[in-house]
């Protein structure tokens, strides 16, 4: 991969993009221009194809970071009289609860430990307890810890009980398999700057067409009105309000590379290899992963911080950064951790190199006790 000399981002968005994707931004586009609007239309078709949505699903792109699209999906799809069940095992699930709160959509939290997946049985039991629930909002890969939830099982429960399903697939879309046959959903949210390897700046919601049609007039917000954005785009081919033109052009280039690479299975294979290479290398240095391998998604890995008193995340980050790799802080409430992303235009070479950079940083900082304190307690 041709990456240039910039530091490699091992963060789950923004992430490292290819030179080709960056080069696609070296041109200005007019928002009225037919060639630009054809790019938007072709992207929407390709994004629906990734989940094999056929003619039953449509894609509505939206300006902003991923959270803007999550907020749009909740505010459009859940009626004001609806009630949302949110299985909560991390920061992004908690964010959905917060959104429901802001928008005045009634929500029920289903608490799940941060290192355990949400399962079909848990959701089934919660739905049985409260028949007023109209929708389940499920995060697929909880990026907070890097945990994989049982989306397919939960989707089957929702379909059987005729409850709507809204999926935050932000960090899994295009890498982990999602097919509307096995995972029937009402709405699914993802964004340009994650596993599609575009630059950040636009999200999108893939909706069942009949669900979107029923959304007319539901939105709490003008700027986030998905139905209006879709209707306007159908009528004029244009975005409502200024489109993130360079982001769209970069995403077109990124999706072309995604298709050329072999689509979702190829992306999953590369990320899985990245994840395996990283975890093996870090284990050899003494690090321990926070999650058990069975629930670890190959997207981002949470490592326990070293027990050594000389460890300080900021200094560690700076020492690894000086060697060209950007790590990510932990996002857990109980234990001290840091995270390393496996996604982006990177491969096994970058993962081997970051392990070397970490080894050198440990030596620099005089960190000898790499295993976490929890290991010593258990011993
Ligand atoms: C990245 C991400 C989001 C959106 O975050 P933004 O900072 O708004 O782009 C939402 N959910 C999950 C699971 C994510 O990984």
Short mmCIF file of C-alpha atoms and ligand atoms in Angstrom, two decimals:
data_model
loop_
_atom_site.label_atom_id
_atom_site.label_comp_id
_atom_site.label_asym_id
_atom_site.label_seq_id
_atom_site.Cartn_x
_atom_site.Cartn_y
_atom_site.Cartn_z
CA UNK A 1 0.00 0.00 0.00
CA UNK A 2 1.20 3.48 -0.85
CA UNK A 3 0.80 5.60 2.26
CA UNK A 4 3.35 8.42 2.15
CA UNK A 5 5.27 9.66 5.19
CA UNK A 6 2.46 10.80 7.48
CA UNK A 7 1.95 8.98 10.77
CA UNK A 8 -0.23 5.87 10.50
CA UNK A 9 -3.55 6.29 12.29
CA UNK A 10 -4.42 3.20 14.31
CA UNK A 11 -7.66 4.87 15.36
CA UNK A 12 -11.11 3.70 14.32
CA UNK A 13 -11.95 6.81 12.32
CA UNK A 14 -10.48 9.03 11.17
CA UNK A 15 -8.18 6.34 9.85
CA UNK A 16 -5.35 5.91 7.39
CA UNK A 17 -6.57 6.32 3.82
CA UNK A 18 -4.80 5.33 0.62
CA UNK A 19 -3.00 7.85 -1.56
CA UNK A 20 -5.61 7.25 -4.28
CA UNK A 21 -8.41 8.23 -1.88
CA UNK A 22 -6.56 11.38 -0.81
CA UNK A 23 -5.87 12.28 -4.46
CA UNK A 24 -9.59 12.12 -5.26
CA UNK A 25 -9.97 15.29 -3.17
CA UNK A 26 -7.69 17.41 -5.41
CA UNK A 27 -10.59 18.82 -7.36
CA UNK A 28 -13.50 21.13 -6.60
CA UNK A 29 -17.04 20.13 -7.47
CA UNK A 30 -20.20 22.20 -7.83
CA UNK A 31 -23.21 20.96 -5.94
CA UNK A 32 -25.43 21.50 -9.01
CA UNK A 33 -23.05 19.70 -11.30
CA UNK A 34 -24.60 16.61 -12.90
CA UNK A 35 -21.28 14.70 -12.77
CA UNK A 36 -21.09 15.25 -9.01
CA UNK A 37 -24.68 14.19 -8.47
CA UNK A 38 -24.08 11.03 -10.48
CA UNK A 39 -21.30 10.19 -8.02
CA UNK A 40 -23.74 10.53 -5.11
CA UNK A 41 -26.32 8.32 -6.85
CA UNK A 42 -23.76 5.64 -7.73
CA UNK A 43 -22.46 5.62 -4.16
CA UNK A 44 -25.95 5.15 -2.73
CA UNK A 45 -26.53 2.17 -5.04
CA UNK A 46 -23.19 0.60 -4.10
CA UNK A 47 -23.82 1.08 -0.36
CA UNK A 48 -27.21 -0.66 -0.60
CA UNK A 49 -25.53 -3.49 -2.57
CA UNK A 50 -23.09 -4.11 0.30
CA UNK A 51 -26.03 -5.35 2.42
CA UNK A 52 -27.79 -6.85 -0.64
CA UNK A 53 -30.72 -4.51 -0.07
CA UNK A 54 -31.99 -4.78 -3.67
CA UNK A 55 -35.06 -2.67 -4.43
CA UNK A 56 -36.48 -2.93 -0.92
CA UNK A 57 -33.87 -0.67 0.68
CA UNK A 58 -32.58 2.83 -0.06
CA UNK A 59 -29.58 4.80 1.14
CA UNK A 60 -29.93 8.37 2.40
CA UNK A 61 -26.58 10.16 2.74
CA UNK A 62 -26.22 12.89 5.34
CA UNK A 63 -23.64 15.60 6.04
CA UNK A 64 -21.73 15.33 9.32
CA UNK A 65 -19.97 12.72 11.43
CA UNK A 66 -21.54 9.34 12.17
CA UNK A 67 -23.41 10.53 15.24
CA UNK A 68 -25.43 12.98 13.11
CA UNK A 69 -26.76 10.00 11.15
CA UNK A 70 -27.49 8.00 14.31
CA UNK A 71 -29.45 10.95 15.64
CA UNK A 72 -31.27 11.30 12.29
CA UNK A 73 -32.19 7.60 12.24
CA UNK A 74 -33.61 7.66 15.78
CA UNK A 75 -35.47 10.93 15.21
CA UNK A 76 -36.96 9.84 11.89
CA UNK A 77 -37.67 6.13 12.36
CA UNK A 78 -38.94 6.13 15.95
CA UNK A 79 -42.31 7.88 16.16
CA UNK A 80 -42.74 10.39 18.98
CA UNK A 81 -44.97 7.84 20.71
CA UNK A 82 -42.43 5.00 20.21
CA UNK A 83 -40.24 3.28 22.82
CA UNK A 84 -36.69 2.13 22.16
CA UNK A 85 -34.84 -0.76 23.80
CA UNK A 86 -31.09 -0.10 23.94
CA UNK A 87 -28.83 -3.00 24.96
CA UNK A 88 -25.93 -1.13 26.56
CA UNK A 89 -22.42 -2.56 26.73
CA UNK A 90 -20.36 0.49 25.94
CA UNK A 91 -19.88 4.14 25.04
CA UNK A 92 -21.69 4.08 21.69
CA UNK A 93 -24.75 2.31 23.16
CA UNK A 94 -24.76 4.93 25.91
CA UNK A 95 -24.66 7.63 23.22
CA UNK A 96 -27.87 6.23 21.68
CA UNK A 97 -29.57 6.46 25.08
CA UNK A 98 -28.41 10.05 25.33
CA UNK A 99 -29.77 10.80 21.85
CA UNK A 100 -33.18 9.32 22.79
CA UNK A 101 -33.14 11.54 25.84
CA UNK A 102 -32.34 14.68 23.82
CA UNK A 103 -35.01 13.89 21.24
CA UNK A 104 -37.68 13.01 23.76
CA UNK A 105 -37.96 9.43 22.49
CA UNK A 106 -38.77 7.08 25.34
CA UNK A 107 -35.92 4.59 25.89
CA UNK A 108 -35.31 1.51 28.04
CA UNK A 109 -31.75 0.55 28.85
CA UNK A 110 -30.81 -3.12 28.89
CA UNK A 111 -27.52 -3.08 30.84
CA UNK A 112 -24.89 -5.60 29.68
CA UNK A 113 -21.31 -5.81 31.06
CA UNK A 114 -18.72 -4.06 28.86
CA UNK A 115 -16.94 -7.35 28.11
CA UNK A 116 -20.07 -9.39 27.32
CA UNK A 117 -22.08 -9.38 24.08
CA UNK A 118 -25.76 -8.50 23.86
CA UNK A 119 -27.56 -11.70 22.90
CA UNK A 120 -30.84 -12.65 21.26
CA UNK A 121 -32.04 -14.25 24.52
CA UNK A 122 -31.46 -11.04 26.51
CA UNK A 123 -33.32 -8.95 23.96
CA UNK A 124 -36.14 -11.48 23.72
CA UNK A 125 -36.59 -11.43 27.51
CA UNK A 126 -36.55 -7.60 27.61
CA UNK A 127 -39.17 -7.41 24.85
CA UNK A 128 -41.34 -9.96 26.66
CA UNK A 129 -41.11 -7.87 29.87
CA UNK A 130 -42.21 -4.66 28.16
CA UNK A 131 -44.69 -5.00 25.28
CA UNK A 132 -44.73 -1.20 24.82
CA UNK A 133 -41.28 -1.36 23.15
CA UNK A 134 -41.58 -0.54 19.44
CA UNK A 135 -37.89 -0.53 18.39
CA UNK A 136 -34.52 -2.02 19.32
CA UNK A 137 -31.44 0.16 18.71
CA UNK A 138 -28.46 -2.20 18.50
CA UNK A 139 -24.79 -1.33 18.11
CA UNK A 140 -23.17 -4.07 15.99
CA UNK A 141 -19.52 -3.68 16.92
CA UNK A 142 -19.28 -1.68 20.18
CA UNK A 143 -16.16 0.30 19.33
CA UNK A 144 -15.68 1.33 22.97
CA UNK A 145 -14.09 -2.03 23.81
CA UNK A 146 -14.08 -3.57 20.30
CA UNK A 147 -16.81 -6.06 21.15
CA UNK A 148 -18.99 -7.93 18.66
CA UNK A 149 -22.70 -8.17 19.52
CA UNK A 150 -24.98 -10.92 18.18
CA UNK A 151 -26.67 -8.79 15.54
CA UNK A 152 -28.07 -11.67 13.46
CA UNK A 153 -29.69 -13.33 16.48
CA UNK A 154 -31.14 -10.03 17.69
CA UNK A 155 -32.45 -9.20 14.19
CA UNK A 156 -34.29 -12.54 14.10
CA UNK A 157 -35.93 -11.84 17.46
CA UNK A 158 -37.02 -8.37 16.29
CA UNK A 159 -38.45 -9.77 13.04
CA UNK A 160 -40.33 -12.53 14.87
CA UNK A 161 -41.79 -10.12 17.44
CA UNK A 162 -42.49 -7.43 14.80
CA UNK A 163 -40.38 -4.83 16.56
CA UNK A 164 -38.38 -2.34 14.47
CA UNK A 165 -34.58 -2.68 14.40
CA UNK A 166 -32.16 0.23 14.08
CA UNK A 167 -28.53 -0.87 13.72
CA UNK A 168 -25.50 1.28 14.49
CA UNK A 169 -23.11 -0.51 12.13
CA UNK A 170 -20.70 2.41 12.08
CA UNK A 171 -17.55 0.41 12.79
CA UNK A 172 -18.62 -2.88 11.13
CA UNK A 173 -20.27 -1.91 7.83
CA UNK A 174 -18.29 -3.19 4.82
CA UNK A 175 -16.04 -5.36 7.02
CA UNK A 176 -18.33 -7.71 8.92
CA UNK A 177 -21.03 -9.51 6.93
CA UNK A 178 -24.51 -7.92 7.08
CA UNK A 179 -27.11 -9.16 4.63
CA UNK A 180 -30.76 -8.05 4.78
CA UNK A 181 -31.83 -11.69 4.27
CA UNK A 182 -30.24 -12.85 7.53
CA UNK A 183 -30.27 -9.46 9.27
CA UNK A 184 -33.57 -7.80 8.35
CA UNK A 185 -33.47 -4.22 9.68
CA UNK A 186 -35.54 -1.05 9.46
CA UNK A 187 -32.53 1.26 9.40
CA UNK A 188 -28.75 0.82 9.48
CA UNK A 189 -26.25 3.60 10.04
CA UNK A 190 -22.64 3.85 8.93
CA UNK A 191 -20.23 6.56 7.74
CA UNK A 192 -17.58 7.45 5.18
CA UNK A 193 -14.56 7.35 7.45
CA UNK A 194 -14.59 3.86 8.95
CA UNK A 195 -14.31 0.46 7.25
CA UNK A 196 -15.04 1.92 3.81
CA UNK A 197 -11.73 3.77 4.31
CA UNK A 198 -12.97 7.15 3.10
CA UNK A 199 -12.36 10.43 4.89
CA UNK A 200 -14.74 11.57 7.64
CA UNK A 201 -17.55 14.01 6.92
CA UNK A 202 -20.63 12.10 5.81
CA UNK A 203 -22.81 9.42 7.28
CA UNK A 204 -25.62 7.47 5.66
CA UNK A 205 -28.68 5.57 6.71
CA UNK A 206 -29.83 2.52 4.76
CA UNK A 207 -33.56 2.13 5.28
CA UNK A 208 -36.27 -0.26 4.27
CA UNK A 209 -38.16 1.78 1.67
CA UNK A 210 -41.55 1.30 3.35
CA UNK A 211 -40.04 2.47 6.67
CA UNK A 212 -38.61 5.62 5.08
CA UNK A 213 -41.96 6.37 3.43
CA UNK A 214 -43.64 6.16 6.82
CA UNK A 215 -41.08 8.65 8.25
CA UNK A 216 -42.59 11.69 6.52
CA UNK A 217 -43.21 14.40 9.09
CA UNK A 218 -41.60 12.45 11.95
CA UNK A 219 -38.29 14.29 12.15
CA UNK A 220 -37.59 16.48 15.15
CA UNK A 221 -34.99 18.37 13.11
CA UNK A 222 -34.95 20.05 9.69
CA UNK A 223 -31.25 19.43 8.96
CA UNK A 224 -31.54 15.77 9.99
CA UNK A 225 -34.81 15.03 8.17
CA UNK A 226 -33.95 11.85 6.24
CA UNK A 227 -37.29 11.68 4.46
CA UNK A 228 -36.91 15.23 3.19
CA UNK A 229 -33.29 14.66 2.16
CA UNK A 230 -34.37 11.58 0.21
CA UNK A 231 -37.42 13.20 -1.40
CA UNK A 232 -35.35 16.22 -2.47
CA UNK A 233 -32.62 14.00 -3.89
CA UNK A 234 -35.17 11.94 -5.83
CA UNK A 235 -36.66 15.10 -7.30
CA UNK A 236 -33.50 17.07 -8.08
CA UNK A 237 -30.59 14.52 -7.87
CA UNK A 238 -28.99 17.05 -5.50
CA UNK A 239 -28.26 17.12 -1.81
CA UNK A 240 -30.44 19.37 0.32
CA UNK A 241 -27.99 22.01 1.59
CA UNK A 242 -24.26 22.09 0.82
CA UNK A 243 -22.85 18.60 0.23
CA UNK A 244 -19.41 17.58 1.56
CA UNK A 245 -18.17 17.40 -2.04
CA UNK A 246 -14.57 16.35 -1.40
CA UNK A 247 -15.68 13.71 1.09
CA UNK A 248 -18.12 12.28 -1.46
CA UNK A 249 -15.45 12.20 -4.19
CA UNK A 250 -13.01 10.51 -1.81
CA UNK A 251 -15.64 7.97 -0.79
CA UNK A 252 -16.29 7.16 -4.45
CA UNK A 253 -12.58 6.41 -4.86
CA UNK A 254 -12.53 4.42 -1.61
CA UNK A 255 -15.55 2.32 -2.61
CA UNK A 256 -13.94 1.64 -6.02
CA UNK A 257 -10.90 0.28 -4.17
CA UNK A 258 -13.17 -1.70 -1.82
CA UNK A 259 -14.85 -3.40 -4.80
CA UNK A 260 -11.51 -3.99 -6.50
CA UNK A 261 -10.09 -5.57 -3.32
CA UNK A 262 -12.91 -8.13 -3.33
CA UNK A 263 -15.60 -6.39 -1.26
CA UNK A 264 -16.58 -7.26 2.29
CA UNK A 265 -15.02 -10.76 2.48
CA UNK A 266 -11.64 -9.43 1.36
CA UNK A 267 -11.83 -6.51 3.78
CA UNK A 268 -12.73 -8.83 6.65
CA UNK A 269 -9.82 -11.12 5.74
CA UNK A 270 -7.33 -8.21 5.77
CA UNK A 271 -8.65 -6.77 9.04
CA UNK A 272 -8.70 -10.24 10.67
CA UNK A 273 -5.08 -10.72 9.64
CA UNK A 274 -4.23 -7.25 11.00
CA UNK A 275 -5.93 -8.09 14.29
CA UNK A 276 -4.21 -11.49 14.63
CA UNK A 277 -0.78 -10.03 13.83
CA UNK A 278 -1.26 -7.21 16.32
CA UNK A 279 -2.55 -9.38 19.18
CA UNK A 280 0.19 -12.00 18.73
CA UNK A 281 2.91 -9.34 18.64
CA UNK A 282 1.57 -7.50 21.67
CA UNK A 283 1.12 -10.76 23.63
CA UNK A 284 4.76 -11.57 22.98
CA UNK A 285 5.65 -8.21 24.59
CA UNK A 286 3.56 -9.12 27.66
CA UNK A 287 0.32 -7.22 26.89
CA UNK A 288 -3.10 -8.72 27.53
CA UNK A 289 -6.31 -8.03 25.62
CA UNK A 290 -9.32 -6.82 27.57
CA UNK A 291 -11.79 -9.02 25.66
CA UNK A 292 -11.89 -12.78 25.26
CA UNK A 293 -11.04 -13.84 21.69
CA UNK A 294 -14.59 -15.18 21.05
CA UNK A 295 -16.16 -11.72 21.41
CA UNK A 296 -13.33 -9.67 19.90
CA UNK A 297 -14.29 -8.02 16.59
CA UNK A 298 -11.31 -7.54 14.20
CA UNK A 299 -11.88 -3.77 14.21
CA UNK A 300 -10.17 -2.36 17.29
CA UNK A 301 -8.38 -4.08 20.16
CA UNK A 302 -8.43 -2.90 23.79
CA UNK A 303 -5.26 -3.73 25.72
CA UNK A 304 -4.81 -3.50 29.47
CA UNK A 305 -2.37 -0.78 30.45
CA UNK A 306 0.95 -2.11 31.82
CA UNK A 307 1.07 -2.45 35.63
CA UNK A 308 4.47 -0.71 35.77
CA UNK A 309 4.46 2.54 37.78
CA UNK A 310 6.45 4.16 34.94
CA UNK A 311 3.46 3.81 32.60
CA UNK A 312 1.55 6.92 31.66
CA UNK A 313 -0.69 6.89 28.54
CA UNK A 314 0.34 10.36 27.35
CA UNK A 315 4.06 9.58 27.49
CA UNK A 316 3.50 6.15 25.93
CA UNK A 317 1.38 7.71 23.16
CA UNK A 318 4.07 10.30 22.46
CA UNK A 319 6.87 7.69 22.33
CA UNK A 320 4.88 5.55 19.86
CA UNK A 321 3.83 8.66 17.89
CA UNK A 322 7.48 9.63 17.52
CA UNK A 323 7.94 6.33 15.67
CA UNK A 324 5.08 7.07 13.28
CA UNK A 325 2.06 5.37 14.83
CA UNK A 326 -0.98 6.96 16.45
CA UNK A 327 -2.69 4.96 19.20
CA UNK A 328 -6.10 5.60 20.76
CA UNK A 329 -6.95 6.08 24.43
CA UNK A 330 -9.14 3.53 26.21
CA UNK A 331 -12.84 4.22 26.65
CA UNK A 332 -13.73 1.97 29.57
CA UNK A 333 -15.01 3.18 32.89
CA UNK A 334 -13.52 0.57 35.25
CA UNK A 335 -10.05 -0.42 34.04
CA UNK A 336 -7.10 1.47 32.57
CA UNK A 337 -6.65 0.49 28.93
CA UNK A 338 -5.56 1.78 25.53
CA UNK A 339 -6.81 0.80 22.08
CA UNK A 340 -5.23 -0.02 18.73
CA UNK A 341 -7.33 0.02 15.56
CA UNK A 342 -7.00 -2.70 12.91
CA UNK A 343 -8.93 -0.82 10.20
CA UNK A 344 -7.87 1.57 7.46
CA UNK A 345 -5.61 1.26 4.43
CA UNK A 346 -3.05 -0.75 6.40
CA UNK A 347 -1.92 -4.37 6.37
CA UNK A 348 0.21 -6.84 8.35
CA UNK A 349 3.34 -4.74 7.78
CA UNK A 350 1.93 -1.79 9.68
CA UNK A 351 0.80 -4.11 12.48
CA UNK A 352 4.28 -5.65 12.79
CA UNK A 353 5.80 -2.18 12.71
CA UNK A 354 3.55 -0.81 15.42
CA UNK A 355 4.47 -3.75 17.67
CA UNK A 356 8.15 -2.84 17.14
CA UNK A 357 7.35 0.81 17.86
CA UNK A 358 5.58 -0.21 21.09
CA UNK A 359 8.56 -2.39 22.13
CA UNK A 360 10.95 0.53 21.57
CA UNK A 361 8.61 2.91 23.45
CA UNK A 362 8.52 0.54 26.45
CA UNK A 363 12.31 0.45 26.52
CA UNK A 364 12.50 4.28 26.21
CA UNK A 365 10.14 4.78 29.11
CA UNK A 366 11.69 2.07 31.30
CA UNK A 367 8.48 0.04 31.47
CA UNK A 368 9.34 -3.51 32.55
CA UNK A 369 6.11 -4.80 34.08
CA UNK A 370 4.04 -4.97 30.86
CA UNK A 371 1.40 -7.43 32.07
CA UNK A 372 -1.57 -5.68 33.66
CA UNK A 373 -2.19 -5.47 37.39
CA UNK A 374 -5.31 -7.67 36.99
CA UNK A 375 -3.04 -10.57 35.88
CA UNK A 376 -0.93 -10.28 39.00
CA UNK A 377 -4.02 -10.26 41.20
CA UNK A 378 -5.27 -13.43 39.49
CA UNK A 379 -1.87 -15.15 39.88
C1 LIG B 1 -17.46 5.96 15.19
C2 LIG B 1 -18.73 5.47 15.72
C3 LIG B 1 -19.88 6.29 15.78
C4 LIG B 1 -19.91 7.73 15.32
O1 LIG B 1 -18.97 8.52 15.87
P1 LIG B 1 -18.62 9.94 15.23
O2 LIG B 1 -17.53 10.43 16.09
O3 LIG B 1 -19.83 10.78 15.28
O4 LIG B 1 -18.22 9.68 13.81
C5 LIG B 1 -21.05 5.73 16.24
N1 LIG B 1 -21.11 4.45 16.63
C6 LIG B 1 -20.05 3.63 16.58
C7 LIG B 1 -20.20 2.21 17.00
C8 LIG B 1 -18.81 4.11 16.12
O5 LIG B 1 -17.76 3.30 16.08
#
